[in-house]
Amino acid sequence: MKRDIKVGIKSDDEFFAEAREFARKLDTGWRPEQPVECLYFEDLPTLLKYLTPKRFELLNALHSMGHVSINALAKKLHRQYRNVFDDVKTLERLGLVEKDEENRFFVPWDEIDATFRLAA
């Protein structure tokens, strides 16, 4: 099954309003065609703190490589093992990277959709 994740910036009020609307739709019998998975940050500086250019590069490489060890990923990226380890663990905590039963890491997403609203 295809898996996509939506990444964006939402205030707590916006997040809970969206959750209430989603729950209301579910109560009326509506079901999404596929699971709706989202990752929201409170503001752009926080998002950029976690989703750095090096981490985007890592996500892209990991997605193309499939299930691999951190060591193999570090070699592919020509980066220090410890730095790649830290980045993978951060991305895993965010839910953008997962670990399989053989302790290899992978990107489960077919698409990461990031949308940012410009300030008025």
XYZ file of C-alpha atoms in Angstrom:
120
model
C 0.000 0.000 0.000
C 1.228 3.473 -0.875
C 2.178 5.590 2.149
C 2.374 9.363 2.117
C 2.967 11.847 4.924
C 1.996 15.473 5.138
C 4.525 17.796 6.826
C 3.668 21.333 7.776
C 3.356 24.088 10.316
C 0.289 24.380 12.516
C -0.450 26.078 15.776
C -1.960 24.015 18.574
C -5.347 25.621 17.837
C -5.121 24.721 14.142
C -4.002 21.182 14.933
C -6.871 20.526 17.345
C -9.417 22.142 14.992
C -8.250 19.803 12.223
C -8.431 16.802 14.577
C -11.986 17.746 15.631
C -13.058 18.080 11.985
C -11.484 14.722 11.164
C -13.275 13.093 14.122
C -16.581 14.689 13.038
C -16.175 13.196 9.556
C -15.392 9.784 11.026
C -18.528 10.011 13.195
C -20.632 10.469 10.039
C -19.225 7.283 8.530
C -16.570 8.807 6.277
C -13.383 6.792 5.924
C -10.203 7.988 4.207
C -9.062 6.042 1.136
C -5.668 5.552 2.783
C -4.312 6.364 6.232
C -3.753 10.065 6.836
C -0.345 10.583 8.388
C 0.843 14.051 9.387
C 3.821 15.667 11.063
C 3.334 19.240 12.225
C 5.740 21.746 13.725
C 4.769 24.850 15.674
C 6.738 27.232 13.440
C 9.227 27.392 10.564
C 12.354 27.719 12.742
C 11.403 24.518 14.586
C 10.746 22.669 11.338
C 14.096 23.797 9.920
C 15.856 22.766 13.124
C 14.724 19.168 12.580
C 14.537 18.947 8.784
C 17.942 20.268 7.788
C 19.391 20.064 4.262
C 21.673 17.189 5.366
C 18.656 15.288 6.721
C 16.730 15.822 3.477
C 19.750 14.486 1.593
C 19.811 11.506 3.980
C 16.079 10.841 3.461
C 16.524 10.884 -0.306
C 19.534 8.543 -0.218
C 17.859 6.182 2.234
C 14.682 6.088 0.145
C 16.644 5.139 -2.969
C 18.830 2.578 -1.141
C 16.011 0.761 0.633
C 16.644 -1.096 3.899
C 20.240 -0.457 4.990
C 22.470 -0.086 8.012
C 23.626 3.280 9.260
C 27.173 2.297 8.315
C 26.178 1.659 4.682
C 24.258 4.936 4.611
C 27.216 6.874 6.046
C 29.508 5.390 3.385
C 27.046 6.270 0.612
C 26.764 9.864 1.879
C 30.509 10.208 2.612
C 29.670 11.375 6.139
C 30.854 10.440 9.606
C 29.013 7.467 11.117
C 28.145 9.369 14.336
C 26.572 12.282 12.443
C 24.497 9.946 10.268
C 23.511 7.949 13.360
C 22.300 11.124 15.106
C 20.363 12.256 12.025
C 18.741 8.844 11.492
C 17.709 8.662 15.158
C 16.178 12.155 14.973
C 14.280 11.253 11.797
C 13.166 7.989 13.396
C 11.771 9.864 16.427
C 9.885 12.134 14.015
C 8.453 9.093 12.211
C 10.130 9.832 8.879
C 12.442 6.817 9.109
C 11.598 3.343 10.398
C 13.584 0.270 11.401
C 12.803 -3.205 10.094
C 12.981 -6.502 11.979
C 16.661 -6.848 11.032
C 17.472 -3.413 12.545
C 18.008 -1.842 9.130
C 16.578 1.605 8.463
C 14.301 2.682 5.629
C 11.988 5.478 4.529
C 8.431 4.101 4.475
C 7.015 7.035 2.517
C 6.354 7.127 -1.192
C 5.830 10.870 -0.916
C 6.474 13.572 1.668
C 4.155 16.501 1.038
C 5.352 19.703 2.722
C 3.112 22.764 2.661
C 3.900 26.128 4.221
C 1.561 29.054 4.482
C 3.187 32.466 4.079
C 2.572 34.940 6.869
C 0.061 37.699 6.120
